[in-house]
Amino acid sequence: MRLIIGISGSSGVIYGIRLLEMLKAVEGIETHLIMSSYARLNISIETDYTPQQVEALADVVHHNKNQAATISSGSFKADGMIVAPCSMKTLSAIVNSYADSLIVRAADVTLKERRKLVLMPREVPLHTGHCKLMYDASQLGAIIAPPMPAFYNKPKTIDDIINHSVARVLDLFDVEIGTIKRRDGQ
């Protein structure tokens, strides 16, 4: 399996980082990483990671301004793409096919090739424009998966909440990492 991971400049870069960490532990998954300049900044603001440490988690790293990268072409076979977190700017660009960055171009290619695109928008509160963008992205074929915590798994730490959200996104690609507590009962 080959997955493209985009980390945009919204708060919540830990979701993209955790995706890479979890995917690195799964045999047979090749990851291609793109980070925006604000993602790089947020990594240093929000986490104890450096951008270089995050890059080391991926199999292949692409510069966000490299429109000639392999992943910018529909002939490059990928199983899908996840943008985690997905800023409203990136969401707007994806919806409007404004591919001025590799993250947006790769997402656009993912949609046009009818591959799975999962967006994890990270913004609250939402105004009507944000809601409309998510609706429009869904109409184009994207899956909208905001990182909203579940509580049936009785999380004890922030990591529990992050891990559950990321595992649910990986469920969309049938990637089982064995960390998710499934809901029991009626």
JSON list of C-alpha atoms in Angstrom, two decimals:
[
{"chain": "A", "resi": 1, "resn": "MET", "atom": "CA", "xyz": [0.00, 0.00, 0.00]},
{"chain": "A", "resi": 2, "resn": "ARG", "atom": "CA", "xyz": [1.17, 3.52, -0.79]},
{"chain": "A", "resi": 3, "resn": "LEU", "atom": "CA", "xyz": [-0.26, 6.52, 1.11]},
{"chain": "A", "resi": 4, "resn": "ILE", "atom": "CA", "xyz": [0.38, 10.23, 0.75]},
{"chain": "A", "resi": 5, "resn": "ILE", "atom": "CA", "xyz": [0.35, 12.19, 4.00]},
{"chain": "A", "resi": 6, "resn": "GLY", "atom": "CA", "xyz": [-0.07, 15.96, 3.86]},
{"chain": "A", "resi": 7, "resn": "ILE", "atom": "CA", "xyz": [0.49, 18.04, 6.98]},
{"chain": "A", "resi": 8, "resn": "SER", "atom": "CA", "xyz": [-0.86, 21.56, 6.56]},
{"chain": "A", "resi": 9, "resn": "GLY", "atom": "CA", "xyz": [-0.45, 24.59, 8.80]},
{"chain": "A", "resi": 10, "resn": "SER", "atom": "CA", "xyz": [-3.41, 24.19, 11.09]},
{"chain": "A", "resi": 11, "resn": "SER", "atom": "CA", "xyz": [-3.07, 23.50, 14.77]},
{"chain": "A", "resi": 12, "resn": "GLY", "atom": "CA", "xyz": [-3.02, 19.75, 15.38]},
{"chain": "A", "resi": 13, "resn": "VAL", "atom": "CA", "xyz": [0.13, 18.70, 13.52]},
{"chain": "A", "resi": 14, "resn": "ILE", "atom": "CA", "xyz": [0.38, 15.83, 16.02]},
{"chain": "A", "resi": 15, "resn": "TYR", "atom": "CA", "xyz": [-2.33, 14.03, 14.02]},
{"chain": "A", "resi": 16, "resn": "GLY", "atom": "CA", "xyz": [-0.11, 13.90, 10.94]},
{"chain": "A", "resi": 17, "resn": "ILE", "atom": "CA", "xyz": [2.92, 12.96, 13.01]},
{"chain": "A", "resi": 18, "resn": "ARG", "atom": "CA", "xyz": [1.03, 10.16, 14.76]},
{"chain": "A", "resi": 19, "resn": "LEU", "atom": "CA", "xyz": [-0.21, 8.85, 11.39]},
{"chain": "A", "resi": 20, "resn": "LEU", "atom": "CA", "xyz": [3.39, 8.57, 10.24]},
{"chain": "A", "resi": 21, "resn": "GLU", "atom": "CA", "xyz": [4.44, 6.89, 13.47]},
{"chain": "A", "resi": 22, "resn": "MET", "atom": "CA", "xyz": [1.64, 4.34, 13.26]},
{"chain": "A", "resi": 23, "resn": "LEU", "atom": "CA", "xyz": [2.16, 3.66, 9.56]},
{"chain": "A", "resi": 24, "resn": "LYS", "atom": "CA", "xyz": [5.91, 3.18, 10.04]},
{"chain": "A", "resi": 25, "resn": "ALA", "atom": "CA", "xyz": [5.10, 0.24, 12.32]},
{"chain": "A", "resi": 26, "resn": "VAL", "atom": "CA", "xyz": [2.96, -1.48, 9.65]},
{"chain": "A", "resi": 27, "resn": "GLU", "atom": "CA", "xyz": [4.72, -3.76, 7.19]},
{"chain": "A", "resi": 28, "resn": "GLY", "atom": "CA", "xyz": [4.15, -3.04, 3.50]},
{"chain": "A", "resi": 29, "resn": "ILE", "atom": "CA", "xyz": [2.99, 0.59, 3.65]},
{"chain": "A", "resi": 30, "resn": "GLU", "atom": "CA", "xyz": [5.02, 3.21, 1.81]},
{"chain": "A", "resi": 31, "resn": "THR", "atom": "CA", "xyz": [4.44, 6.78, 2.97]},
{"chain": "A", "resi": 32, "resn": "HIS", "atom": "CA", "xyz": [4.98, 9.95, 0.98]},
{"chain": "A", "resi": 33, "resn": "LEU", "atom": "CA", "xyz": [5.08, 13.10, 3.10]},
{"chain": "A", "resi": 34, "resn": "ILE", "atom": "CA", "xyz": [4.42, 16.73, 2.19]},
{"chain": "A", "resi": 35, "resn": "MET", "atom": "CA", "xyz": [4.51, 19.49, 4.81]},
{"chain": "A", "resi": 36, "resn": "SER", "atom": "CA", "xyz": [3.55, 23.11, 4.34]},
{"chain": "A", "resi": 37, "resn": "SER", "atom": "CA", "xyz": [5.80, 25.86, 5.68]},
{"chain": "A", "resi": 38, "resn": "TYR", "atom": "CA", "xyz": [3.29, 26.56, 8.45]},
{"chain": "A", "resi": 39, "resn": "ALA", "atom": "CA", "xyz": [3.17, 22.87, 9.34]},
{"chain": "A", "resi": 40, "resn": "ARG", "atom": "CA", "xyz": [6.92, 23.06, 9.87]},
{"chain": "A", "resi": 41, "resn": "LEU", "atom": "CA", "xyz": [6.43, 26.09, 12.09]},
{"chain": "A", "resi": 42, "resn": "ASN", "atom": "CA", "xyz": [3.61, 24.45, 14.06]},
{"chain": "A", "resi": 43, "resn": "ILE", "atom": "CA", "xyz": [5.70, 21.33, 14.63]},
{"chain": "A", "resi": 44, "resn": "SER", "atom": "CA", "xyz": [8.17, 23.42, 16.60]},
{"chain": "A", "resi": 45, "resn": "ILE", "atom": "CA", "xyz": [5.41, 25.36, 18.40]},
{"chain": "A", "resi": 46, "resn": "GLU", "atom": "CA", "xyz": [3.11, 22.45, 19.30]},
{"chain": "A", "resi": 47, "resn": "THR", "atom": "CA", "xyz": [5.40, 19.45, 19.72]},
{"chain": "A", "resi": 48, "resn": "ASP", "atom": "CA", "xyz": [8.84, 18.35, 20.88]},
{"chain": "A", "resi": 49, "resn": "TYR", "atom": "CA", "xyz": [9.63, 17.12, 17.34]},
{"chain": "A", "resi": 50, "resn": "THR", "atom": "CA", "xyz": [11.70, 18.89, 14.73]},
{"chain": "A", "resi": 51, "resn": "PRO", "atom": "CA", "xyz": [10.59, 18.93, 11.09]},
{"chain": "A", "resi": 52, "resn": "GLN", "atom": "CA", "xyz": [13.59, 16.71, 10.32]},
{"chain": "A", "resi": 53, "resn": "GLN", "atom": "CA", "xyz": [12.44, 14.12, 12.87]},
{"chain": "A", "resi": 54, "resn": "VAL", "atom": "CA", "xyz": [8.98, 14.12, 11.28]},
{"chain": "A", "resi": 55, "resn": "GLU", "atom": "CA", "xyz": [10.50, 13.71, 7.82]},
{"chain": "A", "resi": 56, "resn": "ALA", "atom": "CA", "xyz": [12.49, 10.71, 9.08]},
{"chain": "A", "resi": 57, "resn": "LEU", "atom": "CA", "xyz": [9.19, 8.93, 9.81]},
{"chain": "A", "resi": 58, "resn": "ALA", "atom": "CA", "xyz": [8.27, 8.91, 6.09]},
{"chain": "A", "resi": 59, "resn": "ASP", "atom": "CA", "xyz": [9.63, 6.71, 3.34]},
{"chain": "A", "resi": 60, "resn": "VAL", "atom": "CA", "xyz": [9.69, 9.59, 0.84]},
{"chain": "A", "resi": 61, "resn": "VAL", "atom": "CA", "xyz": [9.59, 13.34, 1.52]},
{"chain": "A", "resi": 62, "resn": "HIS", "atom": "CA", "xyz": [8.45, 15.86, -1.10]},
{"chain": "A", "resi": 63, "resn": "HIS", "atom": "CA", "xyz": [8.90, 19.63, -0.93]},
{"chain": "A", "resi": 64, "resn": "ASN", "atom": "CA", "xyz": [5.56, 21.44, -0.94]},
{"chain": "A", "resi": 65, "resn": "LYS", "atom": "CA", "xyz": [6.63, 23.68, -3.84]},
{"chain": "A", "resi": 66, "resn": "ASN", "atom": "CA", "xyz": [7.80, 20.80, -6.06]},
{"chain": "A", "resi": 67, "resn": "GLN", "atom": "CA", "xyz": [5.00, 20.58, -8.61]},
{"chain": "A", "resi": 68, "resn": "ALA", "atom": "CA", "xyz": [7.12, 18.12, -10.61]},
{"chain": "A", "resi": 69, "resn": "ALA", "atom": "CA", "xyz": [7.10, 15.52, -7.82]},
{"chain": "A", "resi": 70, "resn": "THR", "atom": "CA", "xyz": [5.95, 12.03, -8.73]},
{"chain": "A", "resi": 71, "resn": "ILE", "atom": "CA", "xyz": [2.83, 12.38, -6.59]},
{"chain": "A", "resi": 72, "resn": "SER", "atom": "CA", "xyz": [1.62, 15.33, -8.70]},
{"chain": "A", "resi": 73, "resn": "SER", "atom": "CA", "xyz": [0.78, 12.93, -11.53]},
{"chain": "A", "resi": 74, "resn": "GLY", "atom": "CA", "xyz": [-2.19, 10.63, -11.88]},
{"chain": "A", "resi": 75, "resn": "SER", "atom": "CA", "xyz": [0.14, 7.99, -13.33]},
{"chain": "A", "resi": 76, "resn": "PHE", "atom": "CA", "xyz": [1.77, 7.67, -9.90]},
{"chain": "A", "resi": 77, "resn": "LYS", "atom": "CA", "xyz": [-0.19, 4.88, -8.25]},
{"chain": "A", "resi": 78, "resn": "ALA", "atom": "CA", "xyz": [-1.16, 5.65, -4.67]},
{"chain": "A", "resi": 79, "resn": "ASP", "atom": "CA", "xyz": [-3.91, 4.08, -2.61]},
{"chain": "A", "resi": 80, "resn": "GLY", "atom": "CA", "xyz": [-4.98, 7.41, -1.22]},
{"chain": "A", "resi": 81, "resn": "MET", "atom": "CA", "xyz": [-4.09, 10.53, 0.68]},
{"chain": "A", "resi": 82, "resn": "ILE", "atom": "CA", "xyz": [-4.69, 11.92, 4.16]},
{"chain": "A", "resi": 83, "resn": "VAL", "atom": "CA", "xyz": [-4.34, 15.60, 5.04]},
{"chain": "A", "resi": 84, "resn": "ALA", "atom": "CA", "xyz": [-3.88, 15.81, 8.80]},
{"chain": "A", "resi": 85, "resn": "PRO", "atom": "CA", "xyz": [-4.49, 18.41, 9.96]},
{"chain": "A", "resi": 86, "resn": "CYS", "atom": "CA", "xyz": [-6.25, 20.14, 7.11]},
{"chain": "A", "resi": 87, "resn": "SER", "atom": "CA", "xyz": [-6.28, 23.91, 7.49]},
{"chain": "A", "resi": 88, "resn": "MET", "atom": "CA", "xyz": [-9.24, 25.87, 6.13]},
{"chain": "A", "resi": 89, "resn": "LYS", "atom": "CA", "xyz": [-6.86, 27.46, 3.61]},
{"chain": "A", "resi": 90, "resn": "THR", "atom": "CA", "xyz": [-5.85, 24.01, 2.34]},
{"chain": "A", "resi": 91, "resn": "LEU", "atom": "CA", "xyz": [-9.47, 22.82, 2.36]},
{"chain": "A", "resi": 92, "resn": "SER", "atom": "CA", "xyz": [-10.50, 25.87, 0.32]},
{"chain": "A", "resi": 93, "resn": "ALA", "atom": "CA", "xyz": [-7.68, 25.32, -2.16]},
{"chain": "A", "resi": 94, "resn": "ILE", "atom": "CA", "xyz": [-8.59, 21.63, -2.56]},
{"chain": "A", "resi": 95, "resn": "VAL", "atom": "CA", "xyz": [-12.29, 22.42, -3.11]},
{"chain": "A", "resi": 96, "resn": "ASN", "atom": "CA", "xyz": [-11.44, 25.07, -5.69]},
{"chain": "A", "resi": 97, "resn": "SER", "atom": "CA", "xyz": [-8.65, 23.08, -7.41]},
{"chain": "A", "resi": 98, "resn": "TYR", "atom": "CA", "xyz": [-6.25, 25.93, -6.61]},
{"chain": "A", "resi": 99, "resn": "ALA", "atom": "CA", "xyz": [-3.17, 23.73, -6.81]},
{"chain": "A", "resi": 100, "resn": "ASP", "atom": "CA", "xyz": [-0.46, 26.26, -5.94]},
{"chain": "A", "resi": 101, "resn": "SER", "atom": "CA", "xyz": [1.22, 23.75, -3.59]},
{"chain": "A", "resi": 102, "resn": "LEU", "atom": "CA", "xyz": [2.07, 20.08, -3.81]},
{"chain": "A", "resi": 103, "resn": "ILE", "atom": "CA", "xyz": [-0.32, 19.22, -0.98]},
{"chain": "A", "resi": 104, "resn": "VAL", "atom": "CA", "xyz": [-3.23, 20.65, -2.96]},
{"chain": "A", "resi": 105, "resn": "ARG", "atom": "CA", "xyz": [-2.02, 19.24, -6.30]},
{"chain": "A", "resi": 106, "resn": "ALA", "atom": "CA", "xyz": [-1.65, 15.74, -4.80]},
{"chain": "A", "resi": 107, "resn": "ALA", "atom": "CA", "xyz": [-5.14, 16.03, -3.28]},
{"chain": "A", "resi": 108, "resn": "ASP", "atom": "CA", "xyz": [-6.52, 17.21, -6.61]},
{"chain": "A", "resi": 109, "resn": "VAL", "atom": "CA", "xyz": [-4.91, 14.24, -8.37]},
{"chain": "A", "resi": 110, "resn": "THR", "atom": "CA", "xyz": [-6.27, 11.90, -5.70]},
{"chain": "A", "resi": 111, "resn": "LEU", "atom": "CA", "xyz": [-9.79, 13.19, -6.35]},
{"chain": "A", "resi": 112, "resn": "LYS", "atom": "CA", "xyz": [-9.54, 13.16, -10.15]},
{"chain": "A", "resi": 113, "resn": "GLU", "atom": "CA", "xyz": [-8.24, 9.59, -10.11]},
{"chain": "A", "resi": 114, "resn": "ARG", "atom": "CA", "xyz": [-11.14, 8.59, -7.82]},
{"chain": "A", "resi": 115, "resn": "ARG", "atom": "CA", "xyz": [-8.83, 7.53, -5.01]},
{"chain": "A", "resi": 116, "resn": "LYS", "atom": "CA", "xyz": [-9.59, 7.95, -1.33]},
{"chain": "A", "resi": 117, "resn": "LEU", "atom": "CA", "xyz": [-8.88, 11.44, 0.06]},
{"chain": "A", "resi": 118, "resn": "VAL", "atom": "CA", "xyz": [-9.37, 11.90, 3.80]},
{"chain": "A", "resi": 119, "resn": "LEU", "atom": "CA", "xyz": [-9.32, 15.41, 5.25]},
{"chain": "A", "resi": 120, "resn": "MET", "atom": "CA", "xyz": [-8.98, 16.10, 8.97]},
{"chain": "A", "resi": 121, "resn": "PRO", "atom": "CA", "xyz": [-10.10, 19.73, 9.30]},
{"chain": "A", "resi": 122, "resn": "ARG", "atom": "CA", "xyz": [-9.03, 21.27, 12.57]},
{"chain": "A", "resi": 123, "resn": "GLU", "atom": "CA", "xyz": [-10.90, 24.49, 13.32]},
{"chain": "A", "resi": 124, "resn": "VAL", "atom": "CA", "xyz": [-13.51, 25.59, 15.85]},
{"chain": "A", "resi": 125, "resn": "PRO", "atom": "CA", "xyz": [-15.91, 27.19, 15.87]},
{"chain": "A", "resi": 126, "resn": "LEU", "atom": "CA", "xyz": [-16.95, 26.77, 12.25]},
{"chain": "A", "resi": 127, "resn": "HIS", "atom": "CA", "xyz": [-18.73, 29.44, 10.28]},
{"chain": "A", "resi": 128, "resn": "THR", "atom": "CA", "xyz": [-21.01, 28.78, 7.33]},
{"chain": "A", "resi": 129, "resn": "GLY", "atom": "CA", "xyz": [-18.13, 29.14, 4.84]},
{"chain": "A", "resi": 130, "resn": "HIS", "atom": "CA", "xyz": [-16.15, 26.40, 6.59]},
{"chain": "A", "resi": 131, "resn": "CYS", "atom": "CA", "xyz": [-19.20, 24.13, 6.63]},
{"chain": "A", "resi": 132, "resn": "LYS", "atom": "CA", "xyz": [-19.82, 24.81, 2.94]},
{"chain": "A", "resi": 133, "resn": "LEU", "atom": "CA", "xyz": [-16.21, 23.96, 2.08]},
{"chain": "A", "resi": 134, "resn": "MET", "atom": "CA", "xyz": [-16.50, 20.64, 3.91]},
{"chain": "A", "resi": 135, "resn": "TYR", "atom": "CA", "xyz": [-19.80, 19.94, 2.13]},
{"chain": "A", "resi": 136, "resn": "ASP", "atom": "CA", "xyz": [-18.25, 20.82, -1.24]},
{"chain": "A", "resi": 137, "resn": "ALA", "atom": "CA", "xyz": [-15.20, 18.63, -0.54]},
{"chain": "A", "resi": 138, "resn": "SER", "atom": "CA", "xyz": [-17.53, 15.76, 0.32]},
{"chain": "A", "resi": 139, "resn": "GLN", "atom": "CA", "xyz": [-19.44, 16.32, -2.93]},
{"chain": "A", "resi": 140, "resn": "LEU", "atom": "CA", "xyz": [-16.11, 16.02, -4.79]},
{"chain": "A", "resi": 141, "resn": "GLY", "atom": "CA", "xyz": [-15.49, 12.65, -3.13]},
{"chain": "A", "resi": 142, "resn": "ALA", "atom": "CA", "xyz": [-13.35, 13.54, -0.12]},
{"chain": "A", "resi": 143, "resn": "ILE", "atom": "CA", "xyz": [-14.04, 11.99, 3.26]},
{"chain": "A", "resi": 144, "resn": "ILE", "atom": "CA", "xyz": [-14.27, 14.58, 6.02]},
{"chain": "A", "resi": 145, "resn": "ALA", "atom": "CA", "xyz": [-12.90, 13.18, 9.29]},
{"chain": "A", "resi": 146, "resn": "PRO", "atom": "CA", "xyz": [-12.46, 15.93, 11.87]},
{"chain": "A", "resi": 147, "resn": "PRO", "atom": "CA", "xyz": [-10.48, 14.73, 14.87]},
{"chain": "A", "resi": 148, "resn": "MET", "atom": "CA", "xyz": [-13.37, 14.55, 17.31]},
{"chain": "A", "resi": 149, "resn": "PRO", "atom": "CA", "xyz": [-12.73, 12.48, 20.41]},
{"chain": "A", "resi": 150, "resn": "ALA", "atom": "CA", "xyz": [-14.74, 9.41, 21.27]},
{"chain": "A", "resi": 151, "resn": "PHE", "atom": "CA", "xyz": [-15.35, 8.63, 24.91]},
{"chain": "A", "resi": 152, "resn": "TYR", "atom": "CA", "xyz": [-16.68, 5.05, 24.79]},
{"chain": "A", "resi": 153, "resn": "ASN", "atom": "CA", "xyz": [-13.02, 3.99, 24.81]},
{"chain": "A", "resi": 154, "resn": "LYS", "atom": "CA", "xyz": [-12.52, 5.82, 28.14]},
{"chain": "A", "resi": 155, "resn": "PRO", "atom": "CA", "xyz": [-9.41, 7.82, 27.18]},
{"chain": "A", "resi": 156, "resn": "LYS", "atom": "CA", "xyz": [-7.05, 8.58, 30.03]},
{"chain": "A", "resi": 157, "resn": "THR", "atom": "CA", "xyz": [-4.51, 10.75, 28.21]},
{"chain": "A", "resi": 158, "resn": "ILE", "atom": "CA", "xyz": [-4.31, 13.15, 25.30]},
{"chain": "A", "resi": 159, "resn": "ASP", "atom": "CA", "xyz": [-2.36, 10.44, 23.47]},
{"chain": "A", "resi": 160, "resn": "ASP", "atom": "CA", "xyz": [-5.34, 8.10, 23.88]},
{"chain": "A", "resi": 161, "resn": "ILE", "atom": "CA", "xyz": [-7.56, 10.69, 22.17]},
{"chain": "A", "resi": 162, "resn": "ILE", "atom": "CA", "xyz": [-5.04, 11.34, 19.36]},
{"chain": "A", "resi": 163, "resn": "ASN", "atom": "CA", "xyz": [-4.42, 7.62, 18.81]},
{"chain": "A", "resi": 164, "resn": "HIS", "atom": "CA", "xyz": [-8.13, 6.86, 18.57]},
{"chain": "A", "resi": 165, "resn": "SER", "atom": "CA", "xyz": [-8.77, 9.62, 16.01]},
{"chain": "A", "resi": 166, "resn": "VAL", "atom": "CA", "xyz": [-5.82, 8.50, 13.90]},
{"chain": "A", "resi": 167, "resn": "ALA", "atom": "CA", "xyz": [-6.76, 4.81, 14.13]},
{"chain": "A", "resi": 168, "resn": "ARG", "atom": "CA", "xyz": [-10.30, 5.65, 12.93]},
{"chain": "A", "resi": 169, "resn": "VAL", "atom": "CA", "xyz": [-8.81, 7.40, 9.89]},
{"chain": "A", "resi": 170, "resn": "LEU", "atom": "CA", "xyz": [-6.62, 4.37, 9.19]},
{"chain": "A", "resi": 171, "resn": "ASP", "atom": "CA", "xyz": [-9.76, 2.21, 9.42]},
{"chain": "A", "resi": 172, "resn": "LEU", "atom": "CA", "xyz": [-10.92, 4.01, 6.26]},
{"chain": "A", "resi": 173, "resn": "PHE", "atom": "CA", "xyz": [-7.97, 2.38, 4.46]},
{"chain": "A", "resi": 174, "resn": "ASP", "atom": "CA", "xyz": [-8.48, -0.99, 6.16]},
{"chain": "A", "resi": 175, "resn": "VAL", "atom": "CA", "xyz": [-5.20, -0.54, 8.03]},
{"chain": "A", "resi": 176, "resn": "GLU", "atom": "CA", "xyz": [-5.49, -2.28, 11.38]},
{"chain": "A", "resi": 177, "resn": "ILE", "atom": "CA", "xyz": [-2.91, -1.13, 13.90]},
{"chain": "A", "resi": 178, "resn": "GLY", "atom": "CA", "xyz": [-4.37, -2.90, 16.90]},
{"chain": "A", "resi": 179, "resn": "THR", "atom": "CA", "xyz": [-4.62, 0.17, 19.12]},
{"chain": "A", "resi": 180, "resn": "ILE", "atom": "CA", "xyz": [-8.29, 1.01, 18.76]},
{"chain": "A", "resi": 181, "resn": "LYS", "atom": "CA", "xyz": [-10.76, -0.11, 21.35]},
{"chain": "A", "resi": 182, "resn": "ARG", "atom": "CA", "xyz": [-13.93, -1.00, 19.50]},
{"chain": "A", "resi": 183, "resn": "ARG", "atom": "CA", "xyz": [-17.27, -0.14, 20.98]},
{"chain": "A", "resi": 184, "resn": "ASP", "atom": "CA", "xyz": [-18.94, -3.00, 22.80]},
{"chain": "A", "resi": 185, "resn": "GLY", "atom": "CA", "xyz": [-22.54, -3.45, 23.77]},
{"chain": "A", "resi": 186, "resn": "GLN", "atom": "CA", "xyz": [-25.94, -2.88, 22.29]}
]
